[in-house]
Amino acid sequence: DVEGSYTIQVAPGTYNMIVSYISFISDTLTGVTVAAGEVLVKETLLFENLQAQKELEVVITAKRDLASTVTLYNTKRNSINTIDGVSIDLIKRTGDPNVAAAMQRITGVTVEGGKYVYVRGLGDRYSKATLNGSEIPGLDPNRNTVQMDIFPSNLVDQIVVYKNFTPDLPGSFSGGLVDIRTKDFPTKFQLNVSTSWGFNPQANFRKDFLTYQRGKKDWLGMDDGTRAIPDFIQNLAPSKVPDRTFQLNDEKTIQTIDAATKSFRTSIYPHIGRSGANQSHQISLGDQFNVFGRPFGYIASLAYRKNFSAYDNGYVGRWRNISDATQKPPLIADRLLNQLSLDGAKGEEEVLWGSLIKLSYKPFEKHKISFNYMHNQSGNSSTRYMIGELPVDAIGLIFETRVMGYLQRSLDIFQLEGEHAFGKNGNFKIDWIASQTESLQEEPDLRFFSNDYEQDGEKRLYDIQSNLYRDPSRFFRNLSETNKDAKLNLAWTFKQWGGKNATIKFGGAYTSKNRQFSEKRFEFQQGNAAQRYEGDPAAYFSPQNMGVFVDEVCYGVNCFEQVAYKVFVQDVSELRNVYRGQQEIWAAYGMLTLPLSKKFKLITGARFEATDAFTETDDPDKGRGILELKDILPAFNMIYGLRSNMNLRAGYGRTLARPTFREFAPFTSFNFVQDFLLSGNPNLSRTLIDNFDLRWEWYPALDELISVSAFSKRFTNPIEKVIEARAPGSSASAEQIYANVDRADALGVEVEFKKNLGFLGAAFSHFQLGGNVSFLRSRVDINADELAKIHSVDPTRPNRRPLYGQSPYSFNGELAYIHHDNGIRASLSYNVFGERIVVVGGTEPDVYEQPRGLLNFSVSKTLTKGFSLRLRANNLLDPEYKYVQRYKGQEFIYESYSAGRSFSLSLTYNLK
C-alpha cells in the first residue's frame, strides 16, 4: 500500500517464509506454524498480526523503520536522486543535541556558527530546507536558509540531503536540499522518557558568570515583556520621541522626553551572576489502533534543553591596510595597522524546546491522511564584555564595551498531507501536502554600552566619547514571516517493452512568503546637566542622573529659564530600517523514469517556475525591489546498475538562486560584529547554476556502504557581498552591498564509507568504522569596481577568491561499538573542516575561519526493564575558535576564543 506495508493471507499450517527485498539479504524462516485467529510474533523480523480477516486466514503486517541506518541506506540505494543523510540511529550514538549538530555527520556538509548548513562548500543561499517535503522559512533576516539548531534532534527520524536536481523538487537549490523528516507513529504503544544533566567546567556552576537582568519567562525561551519598548513610547504618536533641543521648549515636549527617558526600566550594563547545569529532557508516546475499523496512529513528543556556555579568554582585533598604491612611488605598508585590540569574556544561556504532534488515519486500504503540527521555541541570552586599547585613536586610551542581547525564535508549522493509490496494483498514485508556517525572530533590547579611560597615576579618567564610538544604545528588531506551501504529485507506473516498469510523474506547486522586518534604535546621550561618567554604570544610569527638566540660570541679577538635559533618550531610528516583502512562486513539472534495459534507467524532465516578488521600505526616497521571473529548469539523470548492490549515477540539472528579501530590499543596517554597513540592492537578478554530478556507490552488506562522488557547478550572475571600500585613512565604516558578479565555479570530490570490522576477526565483529571526506574548490570573480579599490592598496591581490563560506575540505569519522546482546553502544567521532571565508574584507584581507577538530565520545548501556544509561563527552580536544586575516605572509587575529569541554549523563526509559 502507500506505506509499503504488505499482507500475507494463508490457511492454518506450517510454512517456510522467505523474506527478501532489494539490497537486503534474503532470509528464510522455516517451520512457521500459523494457527487460526492467533497472533504470530517473530522477534527476528518484528512482525505482528494486526488483523484476522477470516477465521482461516492470518494477516501479517510490517512497517518500515525510518529511524534506522539500514532504511536510510536502502532509500539511498533505490532513490532516483543522489542523496545522503543521517538517521536517528547515528544521532543517538553520537549524542548530537540538534539537527545542526547532526548534519555535520553528512558527507559534504559543514555547519557555520552552529546554525547554518553549507552543502558541498556552498553558502546557505544555495541551500533549501523542507520539513517532510514542505518548505520552511529562515529566521535570520540576513540569511537564506533555516537556522538548523532550532530543531531538537529527538523529534527527528531522518535528515536527508538531495544533492542533484530532479523536476519534482524545488528548483531553488544547488548545494543541497535538506529534508527533515519528523518522527512517525509506531505500530504499537511506545513511551520514551529521558533526562540528561551536563557540565562544562568553563561555563557551569560558575560564580563569575557574565550575565544581566533576566525575564521571568527566559526558562521558556521567550521574553516576558520586560525587554519590550516601553508602553509610554509605544503610545506616542507617531511612536517617536521628540528630537533634542537646547532651546526653550514647551512644557509638553520637555515632559515627553523626560518621561520617555525614565520609561526604560531595565539596566544597560551587565553584572556577575551564577550559572547552573546543562540539562535536557524529553518525553514521547505513540500508538496505533483501529477507529471505525481502520488504522489510526499518533505520536506526541516534547523536548526541552537548557545550556550554558562561556569563555574568558576571548580576543578581538581589527586591522587596516594603510597602503596607497595610487601614489608615485606607491606606498605599500609591510603590515596591517592595529585599530582595535580587545580581550573579552562572554556568558550565554540558551533554551530550546520543541513539541510535535502527528496524527494519521487510513480510511481505506490504499489511502492515508496525516496531520502534523510542530512548535519550536528558542531563547538565547548573551552578555559580552571587552576591554583593550584603541591604538589608532590615542596611545594609552583604554576602551571598554559591553553587549547584552536576547534572541527569541519560534516556528509554528501546520501540515496536512495525503497519499492515495489507485488501480489493482496501486500503479497510479497521488500525494499532496498543504502547509502553513509562522516564523518569528525577535531581538528585544539589544544593548550596547561603551566608554574609555586613561590612567593618571592611580586614578582613572573616564569618558564617553560619541565621536569615537556610539553612545549607549538599545536596539529592538522584529522579523515575522508567513509561508504557505502546497504541492500535488501524480505518478503513473506502467509496463513498457521488456516488461519493465516505467513511471510518468507530473504535478505542481505554489508557495507564498510574506515578511515584515522592523528595527528601532534609541541612544542615551549625555546632556549639559548630566553627571560625568566616573566608571560606575549604576550611578551614571541612576534615576537621579536621567531625564530633562527646566532649570533657572542666573548671571548676577539676571535670571532666565533653560532646558537642562541629564542623560536622555533620543529615537535615532530611520525609515529605511523597516522593510516588507512578498513573494509568490508557481511551479509545474513533468518527468519520466524509464528503464532502458535491465540495468540502465533514465530520469528526465523539466520544471517551470514563475516568480513574482517585491520589497519596499518606509523611506519614500528608496526604490522598490521587484523580481519577476519565468524559468525553465531541465534535468537529465542516469542510473546504471553495475551489480545488484552497485550503482553508477550521472546527471545534469539547471537550478537557480533567487535574491532573498534582505538582499534586494532597499534597506541598510549596521553589523556591529564586523563593523560594516550592509545594504540591499533592488536591482539584483537571480543566479542560474548548471550542475553536473557523478557517483559510484556499492552496498556490500546490509548496513555497509562505499561511495565516491564528483560534481561541478557553474554559476551565472552569482550574488556576492561587494565592499564599497573606505578611502585610505578614513575612519568611516565600510559598506557591504549585494551585487551580481559575472561568474563563479565550484567542483569537488566526496568519499563515504561504512564497514563492519568483523573481517579482522571475531573480536572485531561488533565494531564499525565509518566516515566521509570531501575535497572542494571554488572561485568567484571579484566585481571590477571593488577590485580597483582593492588594488589601490594591494596590487598583488588576485582577481578571484573562493566562494563565501566554502571549505576546501571536510572530514567526518566514527568508530562505533554495537553489541545488542549486552546492550552496549559506543561512539568515538571526529569532525574537521578546512578554513573558509567568513568576512569579505574588501580593501582589508578577507577573514578566514580556521580549522578545528571536534572529538566527541558517547557510550550507553541498556539496564533492566527498559532503562538505559548514557555518558557523553564532547569537544575533548577543546580547539581554539580562531579567525584570521593574512597579509604579506603574516597572520593577524580577527577573533579567537575556546568553548571548553562538556560532559553529560542521561537516563532513558523506553516502554515498547
PDB file of N, CA and C in Angstrom, residues 128 130 135 165-174 177 485-487 507-511 513 583-590 606-613 627-634 654-659 686-689:
ATOM      1  N   LYS A 128      18.391  24.810   0.548  1.00  0.00           N
ATOM      2  CA  LYS A 128      16.976  24.958   0.881  1.00  0.00           C
ATOM      3  C   LYS A 128      16.622  23.905   1.924  1.00  0.00           C
ATOM      4  N   THR A 130      13.401  21.796   3.924  1.00  0.00           N
ATOM      5  CA  THR A 130      11.993  21.414   3.964  1.00  0.00           C
ATOM      6  C   THR A 130      11.752  20.528   5.176  1.00  0.00           C
ATOM      7  N   GLU A 135       8.243  23.389   2.375  1.00  0.00           N
ATOM      8  CA  GLU A 135       9.220  24.433   2.614  1.00  0.00           C
ATOM      9  C   GLU A 135       8.980  25.151   3.937  1.00  0.00           C
ATOM     10  N   PHE A 165      19.378  17.612  -8.827  1.00  0.00           N
ATOM     11  CA  PHE A 165      18.046  18.144  -9.109  1.00  0.00           C
ATOM     12  C   PHE A 165      17.272  17.192 -10.010  1.00  0.00           C
ATOM     13  N   THR A 166      16.039  16.903  -9.613  1.00  0.00           N
ATOM     14  CA  THR A 166      15.052  16.275 -10.488  1.00  0.00           C
ATOM     15  C   THR A 166      13.828  17.188 -10.501  1.00  0.00           C
ATOM     16  N   PRO A 167      13.036  17.168 -11.566  1.00  0.00           N
ATOM     17  CA  PRO A 167      11.972  18.176 -11.717  1.00  0.00           C
ATOM     18  C   PRO A 167      10.902  18.155 -10.626  1.00  0.00           C
ATOM     19  N   ASP A 168      10.790  17.070  -9.853  1.00  0.00           N
ATOM     20  CA  ASP A 168       9.783  17.045  -8.795  1.00  0.00           C
ATOM     21  C   ASP A 168      10.251  17.748  -7.527  1.00  0.00           C
ATOM     22  N   LEU A 169      11.469  18.305  -7.532  1.00  0.00           N
ATOM     23  CA  LEU A 169      11.992  19.047  -6.387  1.00  0.00           C
ATOM     24  C   LEU A 169      11.969  20.543  -6.688  1.00  0.00           C
ATOM     25  N   PRO A 170      11.922  21.400  -5.665  1.00  0.00           N
ATOM     26  CA  PRO A 170      12.037  22.836  -5.908  1.00  0.00           C
ATOM     27  C   PRO A 170      13.325  23.150  -6.650  1.00  0.00           C
ATOM     28  N   GLY A 171      13.270  24.119  -7.547  1.00  0.00           N
ATOM     29  CA  GLY A 171      14.435  24.422  -8.373  1.00  0.00           C
ATOM     30  C   GLY A 171      15.409  25.389  -7.754  1.00  0.00           C
ATOM     31  N   SER A 172      15.150  25.855  -6.544  1.00  0.00           N
ATOM     32  CA  SER A 172      15.958  26.917  -5.952  1.00  0.00           C
ATOM     33  C   SER A 172      16.999  26.368  -4.979  1.00  0.00           C
ATOM     34  N   PHE A 173      17.801  25.423  -5.428  1.00  0.00           N
ATOM     35  CA  PHE A 173      18.925  24.967  -4.627  1.00  0.00           C
ATOM     36  C   PHE A 173      20.017  24.492  -5.567  1.00  0.00           C
ATOM     37  N   SER A 174      21.224  24.480  -5.050  1.00  0.00           N
ATOM     38  CA  SER A 174      22.351  23.959  -5.823  1.00  0.00           C
ATOM     39  C   SER A 174      23.232  23.085  -4.957  1.00  0.00           C
ATOM     40  N   LEU A 177      19.347  20.182  -1.003  1.00  0.00           N
ATOM     41  CA  LEU A 177      18.007  20.352  -0.442  1.00  0.00           C
ATOM     42  C   LEU A 177      17.914  19.472   0.795  1.00  0.00           C
ATOM     43  N   ASP A 485       2.482  26.815   1.546  1.00  0.00           N
ATOM     44  CA  ASP A 485       3.090  25.905   0.581  1.00  0.00           C
ATOM     45  C   ASP A 485       2.084  24.809   0.251  1.00  0.00           C
ATOM     46  N   ALA A 486       1.911  24.550  -1.031  1.00  0.00           N
ATOM     47  CA  ALA A 486       1.019  23.471  -1.474  1.00  0.00           C
ATOM     48  C   ALA A 486       1.684  22.741  -2.630  1.00  0.00           C
ATOM     49  N   LYS A 487       1.636  21.404  -2.582  1.00  0.00           N
ATOM     50  CA  LYS A 487       2.240  20.582  -3.625  1.00  0.00           C
ATOM     51  C   LYS A 487       1.290  19.448  -3.983  1.00  0.00           C
ATOM     52  N   GLY A 507       3.120  17.264 -11.853  1.00  0.00           N
ATOM     53  CA  GLY A 507       2.464  17.933 -10.730  1.00  0.00           C
ATOM     54  C   GLY A 507       2.742  19.417 -10.722  1.00  0.00           C
ATOM     55  N   GLY A 508       2.378  20.036  -9.627  1.00  0.00           N
ATOM     56  CA  GLY A 508       2.548  21.476  -9.491  1.00  0.00           C
ATOM     57  C   GLY A 508       2.750  21.869  -8.047  1.00  0.00           C
ATOM     58  N   ALA A 509       3.146  23.112  -7.851  1.00  0.00           N
ATOM     59  CA  ALA A 509       3.391  23.612  -6.503  1.00  0.00           C
ATOM     60  C   ALA A 509       3.142  25.114  -6.468  1.00  0.00           C
ATOM     61  N   TYR A 510       2.780  25.593  -5.300  1.00  0.00           N
ATOM     62  CA  TYR A 510       2.586  27.026  -5.071  1.00  0.00           C
ATOM     63  C   TYR A 510       3.151  27.362  -3.704  1.00  0.00           C
ATOM     64  N   THR A 511       3.975  28.391  -3.650  1.00  0.00           N
ATOM     65  CA  THR A 511       4.475  28.872  -2.365  1.00  0.00           C
ATOM     66  C   THR A 511       4.321  30.384  -2.315  1.00  0.00           C
ATOM     67  N   LYS A 513       5.335  33.834   0.387  1.00  0.00           N
ATOM     68  CA  LYS A 513       6.016  34.323   1.574  1.00  0.00           C
ATOM     69  C   LYS A 513       5.597  35.767   1.805  1.00  0.00           C
ATOM     70  N   GLN A 583       6.415  37.350  -1.815  1.00  0.00           N
ATOM     71  CA  GLN A 583       6.891  36.533  -2.925  1.00  0.00           C
ATOM     72  C   GLN A 583       5.897  35.409  -3.203  1.00  0.00           C
ATOM     73  N   GLU A 584       5.629  35.189  -4.475  1.00  0.00           N
ATOM     74  CA  GLU A 584       4.809  34.062  -4.911  1.00  0.00           C
ATOM     75  C   GLU A 584       5.566  33.298  -5.986  1.00  0.00           C
ATOM     76  N   ILE A 585       5.531  31.976  -5.875  1.00  0.00           N
ATOM     77  CA  ILE A 585       6.171  31.113  -6.864  1.00  0.00           C
ATOM     78  C   ILE A 585       5.162  30.060  -7.305  1.00  0.00           C
ATOM     79  N   TRP A 586       4.923  30.008  -8.605  1.00  0.00           N
ATOM     80  CA  TRP A 586       4.075  28.986  -9.207  1.00  0.00           C
ATOM     81  C   TRP A 586       4.986  28.026  -9.969  1.00  0.00           C
ATOM     82  N   ALA A 587       4.747  26.734  -9.815  1.00  0.00           N
ATOM     83  CA  ALA A 587       5.611  25.751 -10.460  1.00  0.00           C
ATOM     84  C   ALA A 587       4.788  24.616 -11.039  1.00  0.00           C
ATOM     85  N   ALA A 588       5.279  24.068 -12.139  1.00  0.00           N
ATOM     86  CA  ALA A 588       4.701  22.877 -12.757  1.00  0.00           C
ATOM     87  C   ALA A 588       5.843  22.061 -13.342  1.00  0.00           C
ATOM     88  N   TYR A 589       5.691  20.746 -13.358  1.00  0.00           N
ATOM     89  CA  TYR A 589       6.777  19.912 -13.853  1.00  0.00           C
ATOM     90  C   TYR A 589       6.225  18.642 -14.481  1.00  0.00           C
ATOM     91  N   GLY A 590       7.066  18.014 -15.267  1.00  0.00           N
ATOM     92  CA  GLY A 590       6.806  16.689 -15.802  1.00  0.00           C
ATOM     93  C   GLY A 590       8.110  15.928 -15.883  1.00  0.00           C
ATOM     94  N   ALA A 606      11.502  18.374 -16.989  1.00  0.00           N
ATOM     95  CA  ALA A 606      11.764  19.803 -16.810  1.00  0.00           C
ATOM     96  C   ALA A 606      10.752  20.385 -15.832  1.00  0.00           C
ATOM     97  N   ARG A 607      11.159  21.486 -15.226  1.00  0.00           N
ATOM     98  CA  ARG A 607      10.305  22.189 -14.265  1.00  0.00           C
ATOM     99  C   ARG A 607      10.202  23.643 -14.692  1.00  0.00           C
ATOM    100  N   PHE A 608       9.003  24.185 -14.597  1.00  0.00           N
ATOM    101  CA  PHE A 608       8.762  25.594 -14.889  1.00  0.00           C
ATOM    102  C   PHE A 608       8.432  26.306 -13.584  1.00  0.00           C
ATOM    103  N   GLU A 609       9.118  27.424 -13.327  1.00  0.00           N
ATOM    104  CA  GLU A 609       8.853  28.216 -12.129  1.00  0.00           C
ATOM    105  C   GLU A 609       8.691  29.680 -12.513  1.00  0.00           C
ATOM    106  N   ALA A 610       7.591  30.271 -12.056  1.00  0.00           N
ATOM    107  CA  ALA A 610       7.314  31.693 -12.257  1.00  0.00           C
ATOM    108  C   ALA A 610       7.368  32.398 -10.905  1.00  0.00           C
ATOM    109  N   THR A 611       8.118  33.473 -10.844  1.00  0.00           N
ATOM    110  CA  THR A 611       8.355  34.189  -9.596  1.00  0.00           C
ATOM    111  C   THR A 611       7.831  35.610  -9.696  1.00  0.00           C
ATOM    112  N   ASP A 612       7.146  36.047  -8.667  1.00  0.00           N
ATOM    113  CA  ASP A 612       6.670  37.434  -8.572  1.00  0.00           C
ATOM    114  C   ASP A 612       6.932  37.896  -7.145  1.00  0.00           C
ATOM    115  N   ALA A 613       7.863  38.840  -6.972  1.00  0.00           N
ATOM    116  CA  ALA A 613       8.249  39.264  -5.628  1.00  0.00           C
ATOM    117  C   ALA A 613       8.540  40.755  -5.609  1.00  0.00           C
ATOM    118  N   LEU A 627      11.012  41.638  -8.507  1.00  0.00           N
ATOM    119  CA  LEU A 627      11.576  40.446  -9.124  1.00  0.00           C
ATOM    120  C   LEU A 627      10.455  39.721  -9.860  1.00  0.00           C
ATOM    121  N   GLU A 628      10.547  39.675 -11.164  1.00  0.00           N
ATOM    122  CA  GLU A 628       9.572  38.963 -11.992  1.00  0.00           C
ATOM    123  C   GLU A 628      10.347  38.032 -12.921  1.00  0.00           C
ATOM    124  N   LEU A 629      10.164  36.736 -12.723  1.00  0.00           N
ATOM    125  CA  LEU A 629      10.966  35.746 -13.445  1.00  0.00           C
ATOM    126  C   LEU A 629      10.095  34.633 -13.981  1.00  0.00           C
ATOM    127  N   LYS A 630      10.527  34.059 -15.077  1.00  0.00           N
ATOM    128  CA  LYS A 630       9.955  32.825 -15.604  1.00  0.00           C
ATOM    129  C   LYS A 630      11.127  31.962 -16.057  1.00  0.00           C
ATOM    130  N   ASP A 631      11.276  30.800 -15.450  1.00  0.00           N
ATOM    131  CA  ASP A 631      12.431  29.950 -15.707  1.00  0.00           C
ATOM    132  C   ASP A 631      11.999  28.529 -16.025  1.00  0.00           C
ATOM    133  N   ILE A 632      12.667  27.929 -17.004  1.00  0.00           N
ATOM    134  CA  ILE A 632      12.518  26.510 -17.317  1.00  0.00           C
ATOM    135  C   ILE A 632      13.805  25.815 -16.894  1.00  0.00           C
ATOM    136  N   LEU A 633      13.664  24.794 -16.057  1.00  0.00           N
ATOM    137  CA  LEU A 633      14.805  24.120 -15.454  1.00  0.00           C
ATOM    138  C   LEU A 633      14.811  22.654 -15.888  1.00  0.00           C
ATOM    139  N   PRO A 634      15.670  22.278 -16.841  1.00  0.00           N
ATOM    140  CA  PRO A 634      15.714  20.890 -17.303  1.00  0.00           C
ATOM    141  C   PRO A 634      16.592  20.022 -16.401  1.00  0.00           C
ATOM    142  N   ARG A 654      19.691  22.082 -14.201  1.00  0.00           N
ATOM    143  CA  ARG A 654      19.831  23.543 -14.061  1.00  0.00           C
ATOM    144  C   ARG A 654      18.936  23.996 -12.919  1.00  0.00           C
ATOM    145  N   THR A 655      19.515  24.731 -11.986  1.00  0.00           N
ATOM    146  CA  THR A 655      18.765  25.274 -10.857  1.00  0.00           C
ATOM    147  C   THR A 655      19.010  26.771 -10.778  1.00  0.00           C
ATOM    148  N   LEU A 656      18.410  27.396  -9.780  1.00  0.00           N
ATOM    149  CA  LEU A 656      18.559  28.846  -9.647  1.00  0.00           C
ATOM    150  C   LEU A 656      18.646  29.240  -8.183  1.00  0.00           C
ATOM    151  N   ALA A 657      19.085  30.454  -7.958  1.00  0.00           N
ATOM    152  CA  ALA A 657      19.118  31.038  -6.613  1.00  0.00           C
ATOM    153  C   ALA A 657      18.561  32.447  -6.717  1.00  0.00           C
ATOM    154  N   ARG A 658      17.401  32.649  -6.122  1.00  0.00           N
ATOM    155  CA  ARG A 658      16.777  33.978  -6.153  1.00  0.00           C
ATOM    156  C   ARG A 658      17.386  34.871  -5.074  1.00  0.00           C
ATOM    157  N   PRO A 659      17.399  36.167  -5.308  1.00  0.00           N
ATOM    158  CA  PRO A 659      17.764  37.073  -4.213  1.00  0.00           C
ATOM    159  C   PRO A 659      16.786  36.926  -3.053  1.00  0.00           C
ATOM    160  N   ARG A 686      18.480  37.023 -10.533  1.00  0.00           N
ATOM    161  CA  ARG A 686      18.703  35.710  -9.951  1.00  0.00           C
ATOM    162  C   ARG A 686      19.928  35.041 -10.581  1.00  0.00           C
ATOM    163  N   THR A 687      20.448  34.057  -9.851  1.00  0.00           N
ATOM    164  CA  THR A 687      21.604  33.283 -10.299  1.00  0.00           C
ATOM    165  C   THR A 687      21.127  31.995 -10.949  1.00  0.00           C
ATOM    166  N   LEU A 688      21.711  31.641 -12.072  1.00  0.00           N
ATOM    167  CA  LEU A 688      21.468  30.346 -12.700  1.00  0.00           C
ATOM    168  C   LEU A 688      22.684  29.461 -12.497  1.00  0.00           C
ATOM    169  N   ILE A 689      22.431  28.187 -12.174  1.00  0.00           N
ATOM    170  CA  ILE A 689      23.517  27.251 -11.885  1.00  0.00           C
ATOM    171  C   ILE A 689      23.354  26.009 -12.745  1.00  0.00           C
TER     172      ILE A 689
END
